[in-house]
Structure formats: C-alpha cells, structure tokens
C-alpha cells in the first residue's frame, strides 16, 4: 500500500463568472467544490492506476468532514488525524480567461497536534510499502517537520517520495536521512539552488551533481511540456514527451508523483519508472478535472515517451 500524505488539505471551490467586478456583488450560478491539496491529487491518481493507497494527513471541522465524504465517494481509503480547527477553503474565480485565487492558509496546528500526527503516521507506516509527502505544511509546524517524517520512514525502512518546496524541502535535503525520491519542477529547483533562470540541459547535469542531492536515489526534475531531466544514482536521463492537447495542467506534477510512486512500488525498470511518471503527468493535463487521469489512454502515451541516457 502507498501512504499518501497531505498535511494541509482544502476544499477547492471554483466560481466561474463571465465578468468579475470589484466592489460590487458577483453572483455565481455553477459552483464546483472538490477535495483539494497536492497529496489528495496524488492519492486519486494512484487509485486510478489501481494501486492500493491510503490517504492521510490532518483534517478538521465541517470542511474536514466534506473532504472525507468526497474521498469515500471516490473509494479512496483515508485515515486522517482529526483536529477541532477547521480545514481550509481555497477559492478560484474563473473570469475572462483568467483565474483569480483566494487561498486560506488553513488551521494553525499546536505542537501536541504535530506530535499526535507523527504517532499516527508511524502506526500507518506499518502496512505501507512506500510513502508520498506532498505540498506545504500547515501553520504551527516547524519547517523541519517533513524531515522528521523522512527520518521515521528511514528507521522503518520505507522509501519516501517528497514533493515540496522552499525551506521545507531544504530542511529535508540537509538531513542525514534522505528521501528516496524528490520531484522538483524547474522553478523549485532554481529556488533550491538560489538560481534566477531555468538551467539548460548541460547545466542541469551539473546542478544535480550538487552536494545537496547526495544520497538521494531519484531526482526527477519535471519540465512541463519539455518532459523531465533525471538523476538516478550516478546516471542522468533526458525524458522527452510527445506534443499533446492540454486542457488543464494544474495538478500534473502531482500526477507525475503518483506515477513515479506506483512504478517504484512495482519495482519497474528505470525506463519504465520514468515513462510511467511522464505519462500520468501528461494524462492529467488532458483532463479538465485536477488530479484525474483516463487510464484507458495510458498505454498509447506511455509508448510515446522517450528516455535517453546522458553520458
Ligand atoms: P508541476 O505541476 O509540479 O509544476 P510540471 O509542470 O513540470 O510539474 O508537469 C509535470 C509533468 O506533467 C511533466 O513532466 C509532463 O509529463 C506533464 N506536463 C505538464 N505540462 C505539460 C504540457 N503543457 N504538455 C505536456 N505535458 C505536460
């Protein structure tokens, strides 16, 4: 079973309006509400790939109840730490071809709640074969919280895929116990290395040779329509993907993490792992719903991904 962690999930609300007007009433006819958060997208795509998954993290209040209801309706097993404070709503106003977002930061967790989650996490790990940790931390938890989770995984001998950014990612990488895989996009990689622009391919090989990545088995740098650049152990790969019709790219990084996790959990070859991760990312961009893939198209696109080893 893959344990997919989301520490700060949300109910994502989208309000489509023809014209968005400031300082007046905007009325909305069709409202869409979905359980959101990067780790929930990961869990959904893992389930769509027919791999056993358990979604966990922290949830609270009636918003938390709604998220559980949504997960149950989608047949996604879940076991969250429940807290009294409300989980968050994230609102996207879709207007005139643009998207204006209002994102709540979510509940502030107490130190005790953080400890309670780590205890729960350790328990759930017993039956897990692989772990994914995605997204940002809720307020109140220290930036080294994921580092603690990676350490627990390491003690239990469970590989962990981490997809986060900024200081939280830095803290994970600095620690002596390493995650099995990370999946930064180019912006996150630049931020991590303190670079301004996106690095080219020769640069990327050098960049991934940086001290900070030592001991991490898989570094998958996703590059949107350009596929990915990957370091696996001491080997480097350029992964290219076909040109496709993109409907909604939001959540494609999460779908990539899901594909990566499933293929690693199935002990696939390097080539197959990378082709799977790219295919799930692509399939997500071809759907309107975030964190959703049409598995029937998997084989067709998998065969179009090219993996080239770089000398
Ligand atoms: P993130 O969502 O984390 O920023 P990326 O944008 O790099 O991640 O996308 C992850 C993967 O999803 C890519 O490596 C690719 O496989 C697929 N993907 C994303 N955007 C596109 C696109 N415009 N065309 C084709 N595939 C895409």
PDB file of C-alpha atoms in Angstrom, residues 8 21 29 44 48 62 72 77 82 116 128 136 158 164 167 172 191 217 256 265 270 273 311:
ATOM      1  CA  UNK A   8      -2.913  20.943   4.740  1.00  0.00           C
ATOM      2  CA  UNK A  21     -16.341  43.047 -10.839  1.00  0.00           C
ATOM      3  CA  UNK A  29     -24.635  30.034 -10.849  1.00  0.00           C
ATOM      4  CA  UNK A  44      -6.587   9.907  -6.516  1.00  0.00           C
ATOM      5  CA  UNK A  48      -6.948   5.382 -10.743  1.00  0.00           C
ATOM      6  CA  UNK A  62     -17.062  20.547   8.705  1.00  0.00           C
ATOM      7  CA  UNK A  72     -15.198   7.993   0.431  1.00  0.00           C
ATOM      8  CA  UNK A  77      -9.323   4.811   1.699  1.00  0.00           C
ATOM      9  CA  UNK A  82      -8.871  14.911  13.124  1.00  0.00           C
ATOM     10  CA  UNK A 116      -0.091  13.242  17.546  1.00  0.00           C
ATOM     11  CA  UNK A 128       2.822   0.868   3.871  1.00  0.00           C
ATOM     12  CA  UNK A 136       3.105  22.725   2.147  1.00  0.00           C
ATOM     13  CA  UNK A 158      10.141   2.658   3.943  1.00  0.00           C
ATOM     14  CA  UNK A 164       7.526  20.137  -1.557  1.00  0.00           C
ATOM     15  CA  UNK A 167      12.675  25.923   3.181  1.00  0.00           C
ATOM     16  CA  UNK A 172      14.594  17.569   4.135  1.00  0.00           C
ATOM     17  CA  UNK A 191      14.769  28.282  -5.865  1.00  0.00           C
ATOM     18  CA  UNK A 217      18.284   7.810  -5.305  1.00  0.00           C
ATOM     19  CA  UNK A 256       3.708  12.667 -12.027  1.00  0.00           C
ATOM     20  CA  UNK A 265       6.345   0.418  -5.730  1.00  0.00           C
ATOM     21  CA  UNK A 270      14.409   2.827 -14.733  1.00  0.00           C
ATOM     22  CA  UNK A 273       9.524   4.294 -13.971  1.00  0.00           C
ATOM     23  CA  UNK A 311      26.843  10.468 -20.877  1.00  0.00           C
TER      24      UNK A 311
END
